[in-house]
Amino acid sequence: MPGAPGARSPCAAGQSTCALGRGAGGSGRGAQSGSSQPRLPRGAGPGGGREAAGRAAGSGRPRQAQSRGPGLLAIFGRSVGASGGPRGRTSWGRICKSVGQGLDGAAGSSPCHRRVSAVPVRQHVIWCSSGEEGGQKRTEVNISPVCCSARYNLAVLAFFGFFVLYALRVNLSVALVDMVDSNTTSADNVTSKECAEHSAPVKILRSQTGKRYQWDAETQGWILGSFFYGYIVTQVPGGYIARKVGGKRLLGFGILGTAVFTLFTPIAADFGVGALVVLRALEGLGEGVTFPAMHAMWSSWAPPLERSKLLSISYAGAQLGTVVSLPLSGIICLYMNWTYVFYLFGIVGIIWFILWISLVSDTPETHMRISQYEKEYILSSLRNQLSSQKSVPWVPMLKSLPLWAIVVAHFSYNWTFYTLLTLLPTYMKEILRFNIQENGFLSALPYLGCWLCMILSGQAADNLRAKWNVSTVCVRRVFTLIGMIGPAVFLVAAGFIGCDYSLAVAFLTISTALGGFCSSGFSINHLDIAPSYAGILLGITNTFATIPGMAGPVIAKSLTPGNTIAEWQTVFCIAAAINVFGAIFFTLFAKGEVQNWALSDYHGHRN
């Protein structure tokens, strides 16, 4: 009997006493009150995880507790069915952790006073481990169903949001080909004669109804680059505002504003280059708040062991948007004219905004259709990680080395990403003399590979953490190394393949695809180290990461005045070296646990 002399308490010294009670009519009475409810048997306390943790009310079958290491306590709750009491009543599992590190996250509070919800005919397991000295302390709750859940509905809507966002971003690069008089830019192109022409030039018959403009290559560069000048401005303010007012409205109106400005692109082009540059900068302002706002929302919605899956699903929409919009924009220009590219994607953006505002909420607490079970699952999984501070700890945040590890990795990754995005097509056209843009599928293939890698890496990362107990920091480091070293290797290879355009396409595809692994690496590490300030952290890192989009192509252009293979090899080697440096820096200094400055007090919990 647990109450017999010499019986070991279910909680070790210094821990609060926990009981396994039965929720009869909403009551959860303790086992020491003299009621008939079961008590914890011997061996259920720390170090005794091999015995059954208790018997469900009315059930004669023991529950096996998993041994997760020293200091493990597993408590199981089970619904009461026809064999053990009134149908619909459930038993309640309660967790035992050391005082000052309770589930509620408040110093000195006892977690045993918080009831963990249960659902009929579903087993609920909560375990805690004191771990070794200085090791991670983890609190796990059973996973809420995925199908039709509010958090995965949010991920799907966000997926389509970023799909629209990137379609709005890249459509101009395709439409610009038909907006500009081809005779204006032909004199600016310097084609190398080192490689032979792979195929005879194909004359593509296009619609001639759209208006043409006399813009030279430099002017086109200003039009395309003006987006980043607006984009870089709203990164940090976007993260700060999202924390104050919520990410739902900020993300929604950011994409809505971009969609509306896109509708006015043909009118701005008629007014002149200056008007179009200003319009593109305004679009950048709208898009600049989107990623910080989404990160801020996921800080309230994504359980720690589902972060990789949820974020990879939502952000993978950006890659698929590129995959679809590149060939689709070309088809629209071919059969209609370039103005319809902006009208179509602008209208799609407005439709998405209406769905987003109608179906999404900032937090689980304010969601109208979320189940009570899913809400409690999300809230309990995040309770130890969120801060209740109203002010932002700017000084400790900016002094945090793990934050700067993400900054360096993000900057380095984007340098290679924008090199692949903007320069390799030019390299293959002017050096290899193979115009990849003549084939819509080949131009979209690298981004299709990246989209697949993002989805698969998110699943793999969370499985490694949840099923194999691989530490968060180890997962983030490994996936970052794959997603940065891999693209660097194939980027260098693309410069040394000679005139083999088939290998160039293959290396471009592999390089861009491997970059998708970073979506489960440094890209979501903001939520690991400071979930309460994830939007602000992403704003900081993305501010630095936008610089390569502005400076990288300019530097590469200055390094290739003669458009020779040797000059392009230099460009690729510099980009690869920056990528490798970022991967190594992140591996050395990244963390996978919530930092002290990100918690309400310095006695907070580790992830």
Coordinates of C-alpha atoms in Angstrom, one line a residue:
M1 CA 0.0 0.0 0.0
P2 CA 1.3 3.5 -0.8
G3 CA 0.3 4.6 2.7
A4 CA 2.2 1.9 4.5
P5 CA 5.2 2.8 6.7
G6 CA 8.3 2.9 4.6
A7 CA 6.5 3.4 1.3
R8 CA 8.3 5.7 -1.0
S9 CA 6.5 9.0 -1.9
P10 CA 5.6 9.4 -5.5
C11 CA 7.6 12.6 -5.5
A12 CA 11.2 12.9 -4.5
A13 CA 12.4 15.2 -1.8
G14 CA 11.8 18.8 -2.6
Q15 CA 9.0 18.0 -4.9
S16 CA 5.3 18.6 -4.6
T17 CA 3.0 15.7 -3.9
C18 CA 0.9 14.5 -6.8
A19 CA -2.1 12.3 -6.9
L20 CA -4.0 10.6 -9.6
G21 CA -7.6 11.5 -9.3
R22 CA -10.8 10.8 -11.3
G23 CA -12.8 13.6 -12.9
A24 CA -16.2 12.7 -11.6
G25 CA -18.5 15.5 -12.4
G26 CA -15.6 17.8 -12.9
S27 CA -14.1 16.9 -9.5
G28 CA -10.4 15.9 -9.2
R29 CA -10.0 14.9 -5.6
G30 CA -6.6 13.8 -4.4
A31 CA -5.7 10.3 -3.6
Q32 CA -4.9 11.1 0.1
S33 CA -8.3 12.3 0.9
G34 CA -9.6 8.9 1.9
S35 CA -11.6 8.4 -1.3
S36 CA -11.6 5.2 -3.2
Q37 CA -9.6 6.6 -6.0
P38 CA -6.3 4.9 -6.8
R39 CA -2.9 5.9 -5.4
L40 CA 0.5 5.8 -7.1
P41 CA 2.2 2.5 -6.4
R42 CA 5.8 1.8 -5.5
G43 CA 8.2 2.6 -8.2
A44 CA 6.2 5.3 -9.8
G45 CA 8.4 8.0 -8.4
P46 CA 11.8 9.2 -9.8
G47 CA 14.0 6.3 -10.8
G48 CA 11.1 3.8 -10.8
G49 CA 9.7 4.1 -14.3
R50 CA 9.5 0.4 -15.0
E51 CA 6.4 -0.2 -12.9
A52 CA 2.8 0.6 -13.8
A53 CA 2.1 4.2 -12.9
G54 CA -1.4 3.4 -11.7
R55 CA -4.5 1.7 -12.8
A56 CA -7.3 3.7 -14.5
A57 CA -10.4 4.1 -12.5
G58 CA -12.4 0.9 -12.8
S59 CA -9.8 -0.8 -15.0
G60 CA -7.7 -3.8 -13.9
R61 CA -5.0 -3.4 -16.5
P62 CA -1.7 -1.8 -15.5
R63 CA -0.2 1.1 -17.5
Q64 CA 3.4 0.8 -18.5
A65 CA 5.5 3.9 -17.9
Q66 CA 8.4 4.6 -20.3
S67 CA 11.8 4.9 -18.8
R68 CA 13.2 8.1 -20.0
G69 CA 16.2 8.3 -17.7
P70 CA 16.8 9.2 -14.1
G71 CA 14.3 11.2 -12.3
L72 CA 11.4 10.1 -14.5
L73 CA 7.8 10.2 -13.4
A74 CA 5.1 9.1 -15.7
I75 CA 1.4 9.5 -14.8
F76 CA -1.3 8.2 -17.0
G77 CA -4.9 9.1 -17.2
R78 CA -7.5 6.9 -19.0
S79 CA -11.1 7.4 -19.8
V80 CA -13.7 5.3 -18.0
G81 CA -15.7 3.1 -20.3
A82 CA -18.4 0.6 -19.9
S83 CA -16.2 -1.7 -17.8
G84 CA -15.2 0.8 -15.2
G85 CA -17.8 3.3 -14.4
P86 CA -20.2 5.8 -16.0
R87 CA -19.5 6.3 -19.7
G88 CA -18.0 9.7 -20.6
R89 CA -16.2 10.2 -17.3
T90 CA -12.5 10.6 -17.6
S91 CA -9.5 10.1 -15.3
W92 CA -7.1 12.9 -15.0
G93 CA -3.3 12.7 -15.1
R94 CA -1.4 15.2 -13.0
I95 CA 2.3 16.0 -13.3
C96 CA 4.9 16.1 -10.6
K97 CA 7.8 18.4 -11.0
S98 CA 10.1 20.1 -8.5
V99 CA 8.8 23.2 -6.7
G100 CA 9.6 26.4 -8.6
Q101 CA 9.6 24.6 -12.0
G102 CA 5.9 23.8 -12.3
L103 CA 3.8 23.5 -15.4
D104 CA 2.5 27.0 -14.8
G105 CA 6.0 28.4 -15.0
A106 CA 5.7 30.4 -11.8
A107 CA 8.3 30.1 -9.1
G108 CA 7.1 28.1 -6.1
S109 CA 3.8 27.1 -7.7
S110 CA 2.7 23.5 -7.6
P111 CA 1.8 22.0 -10.9
C112 CA -0.3 19.4 -9.3
H113 CA -3.1 21.9 -8.9
R114 CA -3.5 22.2 -12.6
R115 CA -5.7 19.6 -14.2
V116 CA -4.6 18.2 -17.5
S117 CA -7.5 17.7 -19.9
A118 CA -8.4 14.3 -21.2
V119 CA -10.7 13.1 -24.0
P120 CA -12.8 9.9 -23.8
V121 CA -11.2 6.8 -25.2
R122 CA -7.8 8.4 -25.5
Q123 CA -4.7 7.8 -23.4
H124 CA -3.0 10.8 -22.0
V125 CA 0.7 10.7 -21.0
I126 CA 2.6 13.4 -19.3
W127 CA 6.1 12.8 -18.0
C128 CA 8.9 14.9 -16.5
S129 CA 12.5 14.3 -16.1
S130 CA 14.9 16.1 -13.9
G131 CA 17.7 15.1 -16.2
E132 CA 21.4 15.4 -15.4
E133 CA 23.1 18.5 -14.0
G134 CA 22.8 21.3 -16.5
G135 CA 20.9 19.1 -19.0
Q136 CA 17.6 19.9 -20.6
K137 CA 14.4 19.6 -18.7
R138 CA 11.4 18.7 -20.8
T139 CA 7.7 18.6 -20.2
E140 CA 5.7 16.5 -22.8
V141 CA 2.0 16.2 -23.4
N142 CA 0.4 13.9 -25.8
I143 CA -0.2 15.3 -29.3
S144 CA -3.5 16.6 -30.2
P145 CA -5.0 15.2 -33.4
V146 CA -3.7 16.8 -36.6
C147 CA -6.8 16.3 -38.9
C148 CA -9.0 19.4 -39.0
S149 CA -7.0 21.0 -36.1
A150 CA -6.9 24.7 -35.8
R151 CA -3.1 24.9 -35.8
Y152 CA -2.8 23.0 -39.0
N153 CA -5.6 25.0 -40.6
L154 CA -3.6 28.0 -39.7
A155 CA -0.5 26.4 -41.4
V156 CA -2.5 25.7 -44.6
L157 CA -3.9 29.3 -44.8
A158 CA -0.4 30.7 -44.1
F159 CA 0.9 28.4 -46.9
F160 CA -1.4 30.0 -49.4
G161 CA -0.7 33.4 -48.0
F162 CA 3.1 33.0 -48.7
F163 CA 2.2 31.4 -52.0
V164 CA 0.4 34.6 -53.0
L165 CA 3.2 36.8 -51.5
Y166 CA 5.9 35.3 -53.6
A167 CA 3.8 35.2 -56.7
L168 CA 3.3 39.0 -56.2
R169 CA 7.0 39.4 -55.7
V170 CA 8.4 37.5 -58.7
N171 CA 5.8 38.2 -61.3
L172 CA 7.5 41.5 -62.3
S173 CA 10.7 39.7 -63.2
V174 CA 8.7 37.7 -65.8
A175 CA 6.5 40.5 -67.0
L176 CA 9.4 42.9 -67.4
V177 CA 10.6 40.9 -70.4
D178 CA 7.4 42.0 -72.3
M179 CA 7.3 45.5 -70.8
V180 CA 10.6 46.5 -72.3
D181 CA 11.4 47.0 -75.9
S182 CA 13.9 44.2 -76.8
N183 CA 16.0 46.5 -79.0
T184 CA 16.7 48.7 -75.9
T185 CA 18.5 46.0 -73.9
S186 CA 20.1 44.0 -76.7
A187 CA 23.1 46.3 -76.8
D188 CA 23.7 46.0 -73.0
N189 CA 24.2 42.2 -73.1
V190 CA 27.7 40.8 -73.3
T191 CA 27.6 37.2 -74.4
S192 CA 30.7 35.1 -73.9
K193 CA 32.0 33.1 -76.9
E194 CA 33.8 30.5 -74.7
C195 CA 30.9 28.1 -75.0
A196 CA 29.1 27.1 -78.2
E197 CA 25.5 27.8 -78.8
H198 CA 23.6 24.7 -77.5
S199 CA 20.5 25.2 -79.7
A200 CA 19.3 27.5 -82.3
P201 CA 17.5 30.5 -80.9
V202 CA 13.8 30.0 -80.7
K203 CA 11.6 32.8 -81.8
I204 CA 8.7 32.9 -79.4
L205 CA 5.6 34.7 -80.7
R206 CA 4.2 36.8 -77.9
S207 CA 1.2 39.0 -77.6
Q208 CA 2.0 42.6 -78.8
T209 CA -1.0 44.3 -77.2
G210 CA 0.8 45.5 -74.1
K211 CA 2.6 48.8 -74.1
R212 CA 6.4 48.7 -74.4
Y213 CA 8.9 51.0 -72.6
Q214 CA 12.4 52.2 -73.4
W215 CA 14.2 51.1 -70.3
D216 CA 17.8 50.1 -70.4
A217 CA 19.4 47.4 -68.2
E218 CA 20.4 49.9 -65.4
T219 CA 16.8 51.2 -65.2
Q220 CA 15.5 47.7 -65.0
G221 CA 17.9 47.0 -62.2
W222 CA 16.5 49.9 -60.2
I223 CA 13.0 48.8 -60.8
L224 CA 13.6 45.2 -59.6
G225 CA 15.9 46.3 -56.7
S226 CA 13.5 49.0 -55.4
F227 CA 11.5 46.3 -53.7
F228 CA 14.3 45.5 -51.2
Y229 CA 14.6 49.2 -50.1
G230 CA 11.1 49.0 -48.8
Y231 CA 11.3 45.4 -47.6
I232 CA 14.3 46.1 -45.3
V233 CA 12.6 49.0 -43.5
T234 CA 9.7 47.2 -42.0
Q235 CA 11.4 44.1 -40.6
V236 CA 12.0 45.0 -37.0
P237 CA 8.9 47.4 -36.7
G238 CA 6.8 44.5 -38.1
G239 CA 8.0 42.1 -35.4
Y240 CA 7.5 44.7 -32.7
I241 CA 4.0 45.7 -33.8
A242 CA 3.0 42.0 -34.2
R243 CA 3.9 41.4 -30.6
K244 CA 1.7 44.3 -29.5
V245 CA -1.4 44.0 -31.7
G246 CA -1.1 40.4 -33.0
G247 CA 0.2 39.0 -36.2
K248 CA -3.1 38.2 -37.8
R249 CA -4.1 41.7 -38.9
L250 CA -0.5 42.7 -39.6
L251 CA 0.2 39.8 -41.9
G252 CA -3.2 40.1 -43.6
F253 CA -3.0 43.8 -44.3
G254 CA 0.6 43.4 -45.4
I255 CA -0.3 41.0 -48.1
L256 CA -3.5 43.0 -48.9
G257 CA -1.5 46.1 -49.4
T258 CA 1.0 44.3 -51.7
A259 CA -1.9 42.9 -53.7
V260 CA -3.6 46.3 -54.1
F261 CA -0.3 48.0 -55.1
T262 CA 0.2 45.2 -57.7
L263 CA -3.1 46.1 -59.3
F264 CA -1.8 49.6 -59.9
T265 CA 1.5 48.5 -61.5
P266 CA 0.4 49.1 -65.1
I267 CA -0.8 52.6 -64.2
A268 CA 2.5 53.4 -62.4
A269 CA 4.4 52.2 -65.4
D270 CA 2.6 54.6 -67.6
F271 CA 3.5 57.5 -65.2
G272 CA 7.2 56.7 -65.6
V273 CA 10.1 54.9 -64.0
G274 CA 10.0 57.0 -60.8
A275 CA 6.4 56.1 -60.1
L276 CA 7.0 52.4 -60.7
V277 CA 10.1 52.4 -58.4
V278 CA 8.1 54.1 -55.6
L279 CA 5.3 51.5 -56.1
R280 CA 7.7 48.6 -55.8
A281 CA 9.2 50.1 -52.7
L282 CA 5.7 50.3 -51.2
E283 CA 5.1 46.7 -52.0
G284 CA 8.3 45.9 -50.2
L285 CA 7.1 47.8 -47.1
G286 CA 3.9 45.6 -47.1
E287 CA 5.8 42.4 -47.5
G288 CA 8.4 43.3 -44.9
V289 CA 6.0 42.7 -42.0
T290 CA 4.8 39.3 -43.2
F291 CA 7.5 37.0 -42.0
P292 CA 7.9 38.7 -38.5
A293 CA 4.1 38.7 -38.1
M294 CA 3.9 35.0 -39.0
H295 CA 6.7 34.1 -36.5
A296 CA 4.9 36.1 -33.8
M297 CA 1.7 34.1 -34.5
W298 CA 3.5 30.8 -34.3
S299 CA 5.0 31.7 -31.0
S300 CA 1.5 31.3 -29.6
W301 CA 0.3 28.5 -31.9
A302 CA 3.2 26.0 -32.5
P303 CA 3.9 23.4 -29.8
P304 CA 7.6 22.9 -29.4
L305 CA 7.7 19.4 -30.9
E306 CA 5.6 20.5 -33.9
R307 CA 7.4 23.7 -34.8
S308 CA 9.4 22.3 -37.7
K309 CA 6.3 20.7 -39.3
L310 CA 4.1 23.7 -38.9
L311 CA 6.5 26.4 -40.0
S312 CA 7.9 24.4 -42.9
I313 CA 4.3 23.9 -44.2
S314 CA 3.5 27.6 -43.9
Y315 CA 6.7 29.0 -45.4
A316 CA 6.9 26.3 -48.1
G317 CA 4.1 28.3 -49.8
A318 CA 6.8 30.8 -50.8
Q319 CA 8.7 28.2 -52.9
L320 CA 5.5 26.8 -54.5
G321 CA 4.4 30.3 -55.3
T322 CA 7.6 30.8 -57.2
V323 CA 7.2 27.4 -58.9
V324 CA 3.7 28.3 -60.2
S325 CA 4.0 32.0 -60.8
L326 CA 7.1 31.9 -63.1
P327 CA 5.6 29.7 -65.8
L328 CA 2.1 31.0 -65.3
S329 CA 3.2 34.6 -65.7
G330 CA 5.0 33.6 -68.9
I331 CA 1.8 31.9 -70.2
I332 CA -0.3 35.0 -69.4
C333 CA 2.2 37.2 -71.2
L334 CA 2.2 34.8 -74.2
Y335 CA -1.5 34.5 -74.8
M336 CA -2.8 37.8 -73.3
N337 CA -0.5 40.6 -72.3
W338 CA 1.7 41.6 -69.4
T339 CA -0.9 43.7 -67.6
Y340 CA -3.0 40.7 -66.8
V341 CA -0.2 39.2 -64.8
F342 CA -0.6 42.0 -62.2
Y343 CA -4.4 41.9 -62.3
L344 CA -4.7 38.2 -61.8
F345 CA -2.3 37.9 -58.9
G346 CA -3.6 41.1 -57.3
I347 CA -7.2 39.7 -57.2
V348 CA -6.0 36.4 -55.8
G349 CA -4.3 38.3 -53.0
I350 CA -7.5 40.1 -52.1
I351 CA -9.5 36.8 -52.0
W352 CA -6.9 35.3 -49.7
F353 CA -7.1 38.3 -47.4
I354 CA -10.9 37.8 -47.0
L355 CA -10.4 34.1 -46.1
W356 CA -7.5 34.9 -43.7
I357 CA -9.4 37.6 -41.7
S358 CA -12.5 35.3 -41.5
L359 CA -10.9 32.1 -40.4
V360 CA -7.8 32.9 -38.4
S361 CA -7.2 34.1 -34.8
D362 CA -4.1 35.5 -33.2
T363 CA -4.0 33.0 -30.3
P364 CA -5.7 29.7 -29.4
E365 CA -7.6 31.5 -26.7
T366 CA -9.4 33.8 -29.1
H367 CA -10.1 31.2 -31.8
M368 CA -13.8 30.5 -32.2
R369 CA -13.7 27.0 -33.5
I370 CA -10.8 25.3 -31.8
S371 CA -11.5 22.3 -29.6
Q372 CA -11.0 22.7 -25.9
Y373 CA -8.6 19.7 -25.9
E374 CA -6.4 21.2 -28.6
K375 CA -6.4 24.6 -26.9
E376 CA -5.2 23.1 -23.6
Y377 CA -2.6 21.0 -25.4
I378 CA -1.1 24.1 -27.1
L379 CA -1.2 26.3 -24.0
S380 CA 0.2 23.7 -21.7
S381 CA 3.1 22.9 -24.1
L382 CA 4.0 26.6 -24.3
R383 CA 3.5 27.6 -20.7
N384 CA 7.1 27.2 -19.7
Q385 CA 8.5 29.1 -22.6
L386 CA 6.5 32.4 -22.9
S387 CA 7.2 35.6 -21.1
S388 CA 4.6 37.9 -19.5
Q389 CA 6.9 40.9 -19.7
K390 CA 5.3 43.9 -21.5
S391 CA 8.6 45.6 -22.3
V392 CA 11.1 44.2 -24.8
P393 CA 14.5 43.3 -23.3
W394 CA 16.4 45.0 -26.1
V395 CA 19.9 45.1 -24.5
P396 CA 20.1 41.5 -23.4
M397 CA 18.5 40.5 -26.7
L398 CA 21.2 42.3 -28.7
K399 CA 23.9 40.9 -26.5
S400 CA 22.7 37.3 -27.1
L401 CA 25.3 35.3 -29.0
P402 CA 22.6 32.7 -30.1
L403 CA 20.8 35.6 -31.8
W404 CA 23.9 36.6 -33.7
A405 CA 24.5 33.1 -34.7
I406 CA 21.1 33.2 -36.5
V407 CA 22.0 36.6 -38.0
V408 CA 25.2 35.3 -39.5
A409 CA 23.6 32.1 -40.8
H410 CA 20.6 34.0 -42.3
F411 CA 22.8 36.6 -44.0
S412 CA 25.1 33.9 -45.4
Y413 CA 22.3 31.7 -46.6
N414 CA 20.6 34.6 -48.4
W415 CA 23.8 35.6 -50.1
T416 CA 23.9 32.2 -51.8
F417 CA 20.2 32.2 -52.3
Y418 CA 20.1 35.5 -54.2
T419 CA 23.1 34.5 -56.1
L420 CA 21.2 31.4 -57.3
L421 CA 18.1 33.4 -57.8
T422 CA 19.4 36.3 -59.9
L423 CA 22.8 35.3 -61.3
L424 CA 22.8 31.7 -62.3
P425 CA 20.2 32.2 -65.0
T426 CA 22.3 35.0 -66.4
Y427 CA 25.4 32.8 -66.2
M428 CA 23.7 30.0 -68.2
K429 CA 22.4 32.4 -70.8
E430 CA 25.5 34.6 -71.3
I431 CA 28.2 32.1 -70.6
L432 CA 26.7 28.7 -71.3
R433 CA 24.5 30.2 -74.0
F434 CA 21.5 28.3 -72.8
N435 CA 18.4 30.3 -72.0
I436 CA 16.7 28.4 -69.2
Q437 CA 13.8 30.9 -69.2
E438 CA 12.6 29.5 -72.5
N439 CA 11.5 26.4 -70.6
G440 CA 9.0 27.2 -67.8
F441 CA 9.4 23.8 -66.1
L442 CA 13.2 24.0 -65.9
S443 CA 13.1 27.6 -64.5
A444 CA 10.7 26.4 -61.8
L445 CA 12.3 23.0 -61.1
P446 CA 14.9 24.3 -58.5
Y447 CA 12.1 25.9 -56.4
L448 CA 10.0 22.8 -56.7
G449 CA 12.9 20.8 -55.2
C450 CA 13.3 23.4 -52.4
W451 CA 9.5 23.1 -51.6
L452 CA 9.7 19.3 -51.3
C453 CA 12.8 19.5 -49.1
M454 CA 11.1 22.0 -46.8
I455 CA 8.1 19.8 -46.3
L456 CA 10.2 16.6 -45.8
S457 CA 12.8 18.3 -43.5
G458 CA 10.1 19.6 -41.3
Q459 CA 8.6 16.1 -40.8
A460 CA 12.1 14.6 -40.2
A461 CA 13.2 17.3 -37.7
D462 CA 10.2 16.9 -35.5
N463 CA 10.4 13.1 -35.6
L464 CA 14.0 13.2 -34.6
R465 CA 13.1 15.4 -31.6
A466 CA 9.9 13.6 -30.6
K467 CA 10.6 10.0 -31.3
W468 CA 14.4 9.7 -31.1
N469 CA 14.9 12.4 -28.3
V470 CA 17.5 14.2 -30.4
S471 CA 18.1 17.6 -28.8
T472 CA 16.7 20.7 -30.4
V473 CA 20.1 22.3 -30.8
C474 CA 21.5 19.2 -32.5
V475 CA 18.6 19.1 -35.0
R476 CA 19.0 22.8 -35.8
R477 CA 22.7 22.5 -36.3
V478 CA 22.6 19.4 -38.5
F479 CA 19.8 20.7 -40.8
T480 CA 21.6 24.1 -41.1
L481 CA 24.8 22.4 -42.1
I482 CA 23.0 20.3 -44.8
G483 CA 21.1 23.4 -46.0
M484 CA 24.2 25.6 -46.3
I485 CA 27.2 23.4 -47.0
G486 CA 25.3 21.5 -49.7
P487 CA 24.3 24.5 -51.7
A488 CA 27.8 25.9 -51.4
V489 CA 29.3 22.7 -52.9
F490 CA 27.0 22.6 -55.8
L491 CA 27.3 26.4 -56.4
V492 CA 31.1 26.0 -56.8
A493 CA 30.5 22.9 -59.0
A494 CA 28.3 25.0 -61.3
G495 CA 31.2 27.3 -61.9
F496 CA 33.6 24.5 -62.8
I497 CA 31.5 22.3 -65.1
G498 CA 32.7 24.0 -68.3
C499 CA 30.0 24.3 -71.0
D500 CA 27.8 21.4 -69.9
Y501 CA 24.4 23.0 -69.5
S502 CA 22.7 19.8 -68.4
L503 CA 24.9 19.6 -65.4
A504 CA 24.3 23.3 -64.8
V505 CA 20.6 22.7 -64.5
A506 CA 21.1 19.7 -62.3
F507 CA 23.5 21.5 -59.9
L508 CA 21.2 24.5 -59.8
T509 CA 18.3 22.3 -58.9
I510 CA 20.2 20.3 -56.2
S511 CA 21.7 23.5 -54.7
T512 CA 18.4 25.3 -54.3
A513 CA 16.6 22.1 -53.1
L514 CA 19.2 21.4 -50.4
G515 CA 18.6 25.0 -49.1
G516 CA 15.2 23.9 -48.0
F517 CA 16.7 22.0 -45.1
C518 CA 17.4 25.4 -43.5
S519 CA 13.7 25.8 -42.9
S520 CA 14.1 23.4 -40.0
G521 CA 17.5 24.8 -39.1
F522 CA 18.3 28.4 -38.3
S523 CA 15.1 29.7 -39.9
I524 CA 13.0 28.7 -36.9
N525 CA 15.6 28.9 -34.2
H526 CA 14.1 32.2 -33.2
L527 CA 11.2 30.3 -31.7
D528 CA 13.5 28.0 -29.8
I529 CA 15.6 30.7 -28.0
A530 CA 12.9 33.3 -27.4
P531 CA 9.3 32.4 -28.5
S532 CA 7.8 35.5 -26.9
Y533 CA 10.0 37.7 -29.1
A534 CA 10.3 35.5 -32.2
G535 CA 8.8 38.1 -34.5
I536 CA 11.2 40.8 -33.3
L537 CA 14.2 38.4 -33.7
L538 CA 13.2 37.4 -37.2
G539 CA 12.8 41.1 -38.0
I540 CA 16.4 41.7 -36.8
T541 CA 17.9 38.7 -38.7
N542 CA 15.9 39.4 -41.8
T543 CA 17.0 43.0 -41.9
F544 CA 20.6 41.8 -42.2
A545 CA 19.6 39.0 -44.6
T546 CA 18.0 41.5 -47.0
I547 CA 21.4 43.2 -47.6
P548 CA 22.6 40.3 -49.9
G549 CA 19.6 40.9 -52.1
M550 CA 20.6 44.5 -52.6
A551 CA 24.4 44.2 -52.6
G552 CA 25.1 40.7 -53.9
P553 CA 24.1 41.2 -57.5
V554 CA 25.8 44.5 -57.7
I555 CA 29.1 43.1 -56.4
A556 CA 28.9 40.1 -58.7
K557 CA 28.3 42.4 -61.7
S558 CA 31.4 44.4 -60.9
L559 CA 33.4 41.2 -60.7
T560 CA 32.4 40.0 -64.1
P561 CA 33.1 42.9 -66.6
G562 CA 34.3 40.5 -69.3
N563 CA 31.7 37.8 -68.6
T564 CA 34.3 35.0 -68.6
I565 CA 34.1 31.6 -66.9
A566 CA 37.0 32.5 -64.7
E567 CA 35.3 35.7 -63.4
W568 CA 32.1 33.8 -62.6
Q569 CA 34.1 31.1 -60.8
T570 CA 35.3 33.9 -58.5
V571 CA 31.7 35.0 -57.8
F572 CA 30.6 31.5 -57.0
C573 CA 33.6 30.8 -54.7
I574 CA 33.0 34.0 -52.7
A575 CA 29.3 33.1 -52.3
A576 CA 30.2 29.5 -51.2
A577 CA 32.8 30.7 -48.8
I578 CA 30.3 33.1 -47.1
N579 CA 27.8 30.2 -46.9
V580 CA 30.3 27.9 -45.3
F581 CA 31.4 30.5 -42.8
G582 CA 27.7 31.1 -41.8
A583 CA 27.1 27.4 -41.3
I584 CA 30.2 27.0 -39.1
F585 CA 29.4 30.1 -37.0
F586 CA 25.9 28.9 -36.4
T587 CA 27.0 25.4 -35.4
L588 CA 29.5 26.8 -32.9
F589 CA 27.2 29.3 -31.1
A590 CA 23.6 28.3 -31.7
K591 CA 21.4 27.2 -28.8
G592 CA 18.2 25.2 -28.7
E593 CA 16.7 26.3 -25.4
V594 CA 14.8 29.3 -24.2
Q595 CA 17.3 32.0 -23.1
N596 CA 17.0 33.6 -19.7
W597 CA 16.4 37.1 -21.0
A598 CA 13.3 35.8 -22.9
L599 CA 11.5 34.6 -19.8
S600 CA 9.6 36.5 -17.2
D601 CA 12.2 35.8 -14.6
Y602 CA 15.7 34.3 -14.5
H603 CA 14.3 31.1 -12.8
G604 CA 12.5 30.2 -16.0
H605 CA 12.5 26.8 -17.6
R606 CA 14.5 25.3 -20.3
N607 CA 12.9 24.0 -23.4

